[in-house]
Structures are given as structure tokens and as C-alpha cells.
Amino acid sequence: MKKPLILVTSSNLMVGDLNVVRLNHEYVNAVVKAGGVPMIVGNPFGLDELIEVCDGLLLTGGVDVDPALFGQEILNDSVHIDQDRDTLELQLIEKYWKTGKPALAICRGLQVLNVAFGGTLIQDIPTWCGATHTAGAEHPVDVVKGSLLQQLTGDDRLMVNSYHHQCIPEGGLAKPFVPTATWTGCGVTMIEAFEQPGYPLLAVQWHPERAYRNPEGLTCMDPLFRWLVEKARG
């Protein structure tokens, strides 16, 4: 049986005078281990053709979404943006969503997807509420019973890893989506996962590619990548 082709987004990085594509191998490894074939996209060339031939989409983590895209000015020097990536991914999401093909969005992927559909973000969590969800912080999230996430993991409380300082606040989720996991603390609630009724989408704020097969105390996230590949196969 043909292995599904999974389109995987990447970051841009200047090395001297060269603009290179950068992607954590853990994303690629997770797709491969789940039975898919990753296709990395880092620029808009051939985007329509890539969307046509791919079977699924993985929106990966990376630097911050430009606050201008959700009507704000940059708050402080903790915000680092990649305008080329923003432009590419917004084009990609607009085109891809017309296909009805499955998508898994991780960390920045969740954030840019929310912004693409009209949602908003908190630019800097520590400034907002004092919580720290960067540098691999481990914390529990509460999962909505009956959600796809709950069905895949078999639990309504997960232990996850966070590497982000931006987030979707309660009330900041775009209308097409429904929240399926949250974290509450420091007097606030963050949207940690969402889905879209009628569309094969799973978006999570944490990094399941770093909790694949060997979670070391975290909830194992194998099922998320298996779901993406199996949906893509179908």
C-alpha cells in the first residue's frame, strides 16, 4: 500500500548570506514512524502542486506569529517573527483547507491556524499572567470528553510539554473551531487544543513530536501522528 505523503512546514534561517530551511528532525521522525512520507515546504514555489499531491498536512512549531496579523503591535523584545513564513503558511492554509484533507497543527501551527481564521493570541504569557510555558515546561491539560483528542489518547487529563510563550486565551479562539483541551492557572485559561467540526483537524499547543514512543513521564503522543497518517491514507 502506498504510504501517505505528509506536507511538513519549516522555518527560515539566515546562515551568512544564505536563507536556509530549518526543521527539527523530530517532526520528520514522528511522521515516518507513523507510516507517512514527509515532504518539507519552506517557500511558496510549487505550493499548489504540493497541496495537490500531498495527502495530509503537519503545521509545525517555530517563531511567533506577527502580531500585526491579529491587529496588535509587537509587545516587547520576546516576540520574534518570520514574515516570510507567516505569508507562506497563510497562503498554504487558505488553499489547503479547500481540499478537505487532514491536518495536525503543533504549537505555532495551532497559533497561525487560529489567526488565519480570525482568532487572536496573547503575545507573551509571562507578561500576561506570570506563567512560564517555555523551555520544556511540563504540565497537565484537561481534555473535553468525547473529543477526538480524548478518543485518541483515552484520557481526559494529559501530561504535556510546552515550549511556547504565546497562546490562545479563553475567548480568543476563531469561530470555526471548538476547544478540546485547556490549561488553567495564574487566574487565566489557555486553549491547549482545538478541533473543527466537520473537518479532519487536530491542533495542539504542546509538542507531541517530543513525546513520541518515549515520553518520560509525559502522555504518549503516538496516536496523534497515527491519526494523521491513517486519515491521509484514507
Short mmCIF file of N, CA, C and O in Angstrom, two decimals, residues 53-119:
data_model
loop_
_atom_site.label_atom_id
_atom_site.label_comp_id
_atom_site.label_asym_id
_atom_site.label_seq_id
_atom_site.Cartn_x
_atom_site.Cartn_y
_atom_site.Cartn_z
N VAL A 53 -0.64 17.05 -4.57
CA VAL A 53 -0.13 15.69 -4.48
C VAL A 53 -0.06 15.16 -3.05
O VAL A 53 -0.02 13.95 -2.83
N CYS A 54 -0.05 16.05 -2.05
CA CYS A 54 0.07 15.58 -0.67
C CYS A 54 -1.25 14.97 -0.19
O CYS A 54 -2.32 15.22 -0.74
N ASP A 55 -1.16 14.18 0.88
CA ASP A 55 -2.33 13.52 1.46
C ASP A 55 -2.70 14.08 2.83
O ASP A 55 -3.80 13.82 3.33
N GLY A 56 -1.77 14.81 3.44
CA GLY A 56 -2.01 15.36 4.77
C GLY A 56 -1.07 16.52 5.02
O GLY A 56 -0.11 16.74 4.27
N LEU A 57 -1.33 17.26 6.10
CA LEU A 57 -0.55 18.46 6.43
C LEU A 57 -0.16 18.46 7.89
O LEU A 57 -0.99 18.19 8.77
N LEU A 58 1.12 18.76 8.15
CA LEU A 58 1.61 18.96 9.51
C LEU A 58 2.14 20.39 9.61
O LEU A 58 3.14 20.74 9.00
N LEU A 59 1.43 21.23 10.38
CA LEU A 59 1.86 22.59 10.66
C LEU A 59 2.71 22.56 11.92
O LEU A 59 2.21 22.26 13.00
N THR A 60 4.00 22.86 11.78
CA THR A 60 4.94 22.66 12.87
C THR A 60 5.13 23.90 13.73
O THR A 60 4.62 24.98 13.44
N GLY A 61 5.94 23.74 14.78
CA GLY A 61 6.28 24.85 15.66
C GLY A 61 7.31 25.77 15.05
O GLY A 61 7.87 25.50 13.98
N GLY A 62 7.62 26.86 15.74
CA GLY A 62 8.59 27.83 15.25
C GLY A 62 8.44 29.15 15.95
O GLY A 62 7.84 29.24 17.04
N VAL A 63 8.96 30.21 15.32
CA VAL A 63 8.90 31.54 15.94
C VAL A 63 7.47 32.07 15.94
O VAL A 63 6.55 31.46 15.40
N ASP A 64 7.30 33.25 16.52
CA ASP A 64 5.97 33.80 16.77
C ASP A 64 5.26 34.25 15.50
O ASP A 64 5.89 34.63 14.52
N VAL A 65 3.94 34.24 15.57
CA VAL A 65 3.11 34.83 14.52
C VAL A 65 3.17 36.35 14.66
O VAL A 65 3.09 36.87 15.78
N ASP A 66 3.31 37.06 13.56
CA ASP A 66 3.38 38.51 13.59
C ASP A 66 2.11 39.10 14.21
O ASP A 66 1.01 38.87 13.72
N PRO A 67 2.23 39.85 15.32
CA PRO A 67 1.05 40.43 15.96
C PRO A 67 0.22 41.31 15.04
O PRO A 67 -0.99 41.48 15.25
N ALA A 68 0.83 41.88 14.01
CA ALA A 68 0.08 42.71 13.06
C ALA A 68 -1.04 41.92 12.40
O ALA A 68 -2.06 42.48 12.00
N LEU A 69 -0.87 40.60 12.32
CA LEU A 69 -1.87 39.75 11.67
C LEU A 69 -3.12 39.56 12.53
O LEU A 69 -4.15 39.13 12.02
N PHE A 70 -3.01 39.87 13.82
CA PHE A 70 -4.22 39.85 14.65
C PHE A 70 -4.44 41.21 15.32
O PHE A 70 -4.99 41.33 16.42
N GLY A 71 -4.03 42.27 14.60
CA GLY A 71 -4.39 43.63 14.96
C GLY A 71 -3.65 44.24 16.13
O GLY A 71 -4.16 45.16 16.78
N GLN A 72 -2.43 43.79 16.41
CA GLN A 72 -1.66 44.31 17.53
C GLN A 72 -0.27 44.73 17.08
O GLN A 72 0.22 44.28 16.05
N GLU A 73 0.35 45.59 17.88
CA GLU A 73 1.76 45.92 17.69
C GLU A 73 2.61 44.98 18.54
O GLU A 73 2.13 44.43 19.53
N ILE A 74 3.87 44.80 18.15
CA ILE A 74 4.77 43.94 18.92
C ILE A 74 4.90 44.47 20.34
O ILE A 74 5.18 45.65 20.56
N LEU A 75 4.68 43.59 21.30
CA LEU A 75 4.61 43.98 22.70
C LEU A 75 5.98 44.27 23.30
O LEU A 75 6.19 45.29 23.97
N ASN A 76 6.93 43.35 23.10
CA ASN A 76 8.26 43.51 23.70
C ASN A 76 9.28 42.68 22.90
O ASN A 76 8.94 42.06 21.89
N ASP A 77 10.52 42.68 23.38
CA ASP A 77 11.58 42.01 22.61
C ASP A 77 11.58 40.50 22.75
O ASP A 77 12.47 39.82 22.22
N SER A 78 10.60 39.94 23.45
CA SER A 78 10.47 38.48 23.50
C SER A 78 9.80 37.94 22.24
O SER A 78 9.82 36.74 21.99
N VAL A 79 9.19 38.82 21.45
CA VAL A 79 8.45 38.42 20.26
C VAL A 79 9.39 38.41 19.06
O VAL A 79 9.98 39.43 18.71
N HIS A 80 9.53 37.25 18.43
CA HIS A 80 10.39 37.09 17.26
C HIS A 80 9.55 36.56 16.11
O HIS A 80 8.90 35.52 16.26
N ILE A 81 9.57 37.24 14.99
CA ILE A 81 8.68 36.89 13.89
C ILE A 81 9.46 36.49 12.63
O ILE A 81 10.64 36.79 12.49
N ASP A 82 8.78 35.79 11.75
CA ASP A 82 9.29 35.38 10.45
C ASP A 82 8.20 35.69 9.44
O ASP A 82 7.30 34.88 9.22
N GLN A 83 8.24 36.88 8.86
CA GLN A 83 7.16 37.33 8.00
C GLN A 83 7.02 36.46 6.75
O GLN A 83 5.90 36.24 6.27
N ASP A 84 8.14 35.97 6.23
CA ASP A 84 8.06 35.09 5.06
C ASP A 84 7.29 33.82 5.39
O ASP A 84 6.48 33.34 4.59
N ARG A 85 7.55 33.28 6.57
CA ARG A 85 6.83 32.06 6.97
C ARG A 85 5.36 32.36 7.20
O ARG A 85 4.50 31.56 6.83
N ASP A 86 5.06 33.49 7.84
CA ASP A 86 3.66 33.87 8.03
C ASP A 86 2.93 33.93 6.69
O ASP A 86 1.83 33.38 6.54
N THR A 87 3.54 34.60 5.72
CA THR A 87 2.92 34.75 4.41
C THR A 87 2.69 33.40 3.75
O THR A 87 1.61 33.11 3.22
N LEU A 88 3.72 32.55 3.79
CA LEU A 88 3.61 31.23 3.19
C LEU A 88 2.51 30.40 3.85
O LEU A 88 1.67 29.80 3.16
N GLU A 89 2.51 30.37 5.18
CA GLU A 89 1.56 29.49 5.86
C GLU A 89 0.13 29.99 5.73
O GLU A 89 -0.80 29.17 5.66
N LEU A 90 -0.07 31.29 5.68
CA LEU A 90 -1.42 31.80 5.47
C LEU A 90 -1.92 31.44 4.08
O LEU A 90 -3.09 31.07 3.91
N GLN A 91 -1.05 31.51 3.08
CA GLN A 91 -1.42 31.06 1.74
C GLN A 91 -1.71 29.57 1.72
O GLN A 91 -2.69 29.12 1.12
N LEU A 92 -0.84 28.81 2.39
CA LEU A 92 -0.99 27.37 2.45
C LEU A 92 -2.31 26.97 3.09
O LEU A 92 -3.04 26.13 2.57
N ILE A 93 -2.63 27.58 4.23
CA ILE A 93 -3.86 27.25 4.94
C ILE A 93 -5.09 27.58 4.09
O ILE A 93 -6.03 26.77 3.99
N GLU A 94 -5.08 28.75 3.47
CA GLU A 94 -6.23 29.13 2.64
C GLU A 94 -6.46 28.14 1.50
O GLU A 94 -7.60 27.72 1.25
N LYS A 95 -5.40 27.73 0.84
CA LYS A 95 -5.52 26.80 -0.28
C LYS A 95 -5.82 25.39 0.20
O LYS A 95 -6.67 24.68 -0.37
N TYR A 96 -5.13 24.97 1.26
CA TYR A 96 -5.24 23.59 1.72
C TYR A 96 -6.63 23.29 2.27
O TYR A 96 -7.16 22.20 2.06
N TRP A 97 -7.20 24.26 2.96
CA TRP A 97 -8.50 24.00 3.62
C TRP A 97 -9.61 23.72 2.61
O TRP A 97 -10.62 23.13 2.95
N LYS A 98 -9.41 24.12 1.37
CA LYS A 98 -10.41 23.86 0.34
C LYS A 98 -10.40 22.41 -0.10
O LYS A 98 -11.36 21.95 -0.74
N THR A 99 -9.34 21.67 0.25
CA THR A 99 -9.21 20.28 -0.19
C THR A 99 -9.93 19.30 0.72
O THR A 99 -10.25 18.19 0.31
N GLY A 100 -10.13 19.69 1.98
CA GLY A 100 -10.75 18.77 2.93
C GLY A 100 -9.81 17.69 3.45
O GLY A 100 -10.25 16.77 4.15
N LYS A 101 -8.51 17.80 3.13
CA LYS A 101 -7.54 16.81 3.60
C LYS A 101 -7.20 17.04 5.07
O LYS A 101 -7.34 18.15 5.58
N PRO A 102 -6.73 16.00 5.77
CA PRO A 102 -6.48 16.11 7.21
C PRO A 102 -5.27 16.96 7.56
O PRO A 102 -4.34 17.10 6.76
N ALA A 103 -5.31 17.52 8.77
CA ALA A 103 -4.20 18.36 9.23
C ALA A 103 -3.98 18.17 10.73
O ALA A 103 -4.92 18.03 11.50
N LEU A 104 -2.71 18.18 11.11
CA LEU A 104 -2.28 18.20 12.51
C LEU A 104 -1.46 19.47 12.69
O LEU A 104 -0.49 19.70 11.96
N ALA A 105 -1.85 20.32 13.64
CA ALA A 105 -1.16 21.59 13.89
C ALA A 105 -0.53 21.54 15.28
O ALA A 105 -1.20 21.19 16.26
N ILE A 106 0.74 21.93 15.35
CA ILE A 106 1.51 21.84 16.59
C ILE A 106 2.07 23.21 16.97
O ILE A 106 2.73 23.87 16.15
N CYS A 107 1.83 23.65 18.19
CA CYS A 107 2.39 24.86 18.79
C CYS A 107 2.15 26.08 17.90
O CYS A 107 1.02 26.55 17.79
N ARG A 108 3.18 26.61 17.24
CA ARG A 108 2.96 27.73 16.32
C ARG A 108 1.91 27.38 15.28
O ARG A 108 1.13 28.23 14.86
N GLY A 109 1.89 26.12 14.85
CA GLY A 109 0.90 25.68 13.88
C GLY A 109 -0.51 25.93 14.35
O GLY A 109 -1.37 26.39 13.59
N LEU A 110 -0.78 25.62 15.62
CA LEU A 110 -2.09 25.92 16.22
C LEU A 110 -2.34 27.42 16.21
O LEU A 110 -3.45 27.87 15.88
N GLN A 111 -1.33 28.20 16.55
CA GLN A 111 -1.49 29.64 16.65
C GLN A 111 -1.76 30.30 15.30
O GLN A 111 -2.67 31.11 15.15
N VAL A 112 -0.96 29.94 14.27
CA VAL A 112 -1.15 30.56 12.97
C VAL A 112 -2.47 30.12 12.34
O VAL A 112 -3.12 30.90 11.63
N LEU A 113 -2.89 28.91 12.61
CA LEU A 113 -4.18 28.44 12.12
C LEU A 113 -5.31 29.24 12.74
O LEU A 113 -6.26 29.65 12.05
N ASN A 114 -5.21 29.51 14.03
CA ASN A 114 -6.23 30.31 14.70
C ASN A 114 -6.29 31.72 14.13
O ASN A 114 -7.37 32.26 13.86
N VAL A 115 -5.12 32.32 13.90
CA VAL A 115 -5.05 33.67 13.33
C VAL A 115 -5.59 33.68 11.90
O VAL A 115 -6.30 34.61 11.49
N ALA A 116 -5.28 32.65 11.14
CA ALA A 116 -5.74 32.57 9.75
C ALA A 116 -7.26 32.61 9.65
O ALA A 116 -7.82 33.11 8.67
N PHE A 117 -7.94 32.09 10.68
CA PHE A 117 -9.40 32.05 10.67
C PHE A 117 -10.02 33.17 11.50
O PHE A 117 -11.22 33.15 11.77
N GLY A 118 -9.21 34.16 11.91
CA GLY A 118 -9.75 35.33 12.57
C GLY A 118 -9.63 35.35 14.09
O GLY A 118 -10.18 36.25 14.73
N GLY A 119 -8.91 34.41 14.66
CA GLY A 119 -8.72 34.40 16.10
C GLY A 119 -7.59 35.31 16.54
O GLY A 119 -6.93 35.95 15.72
#
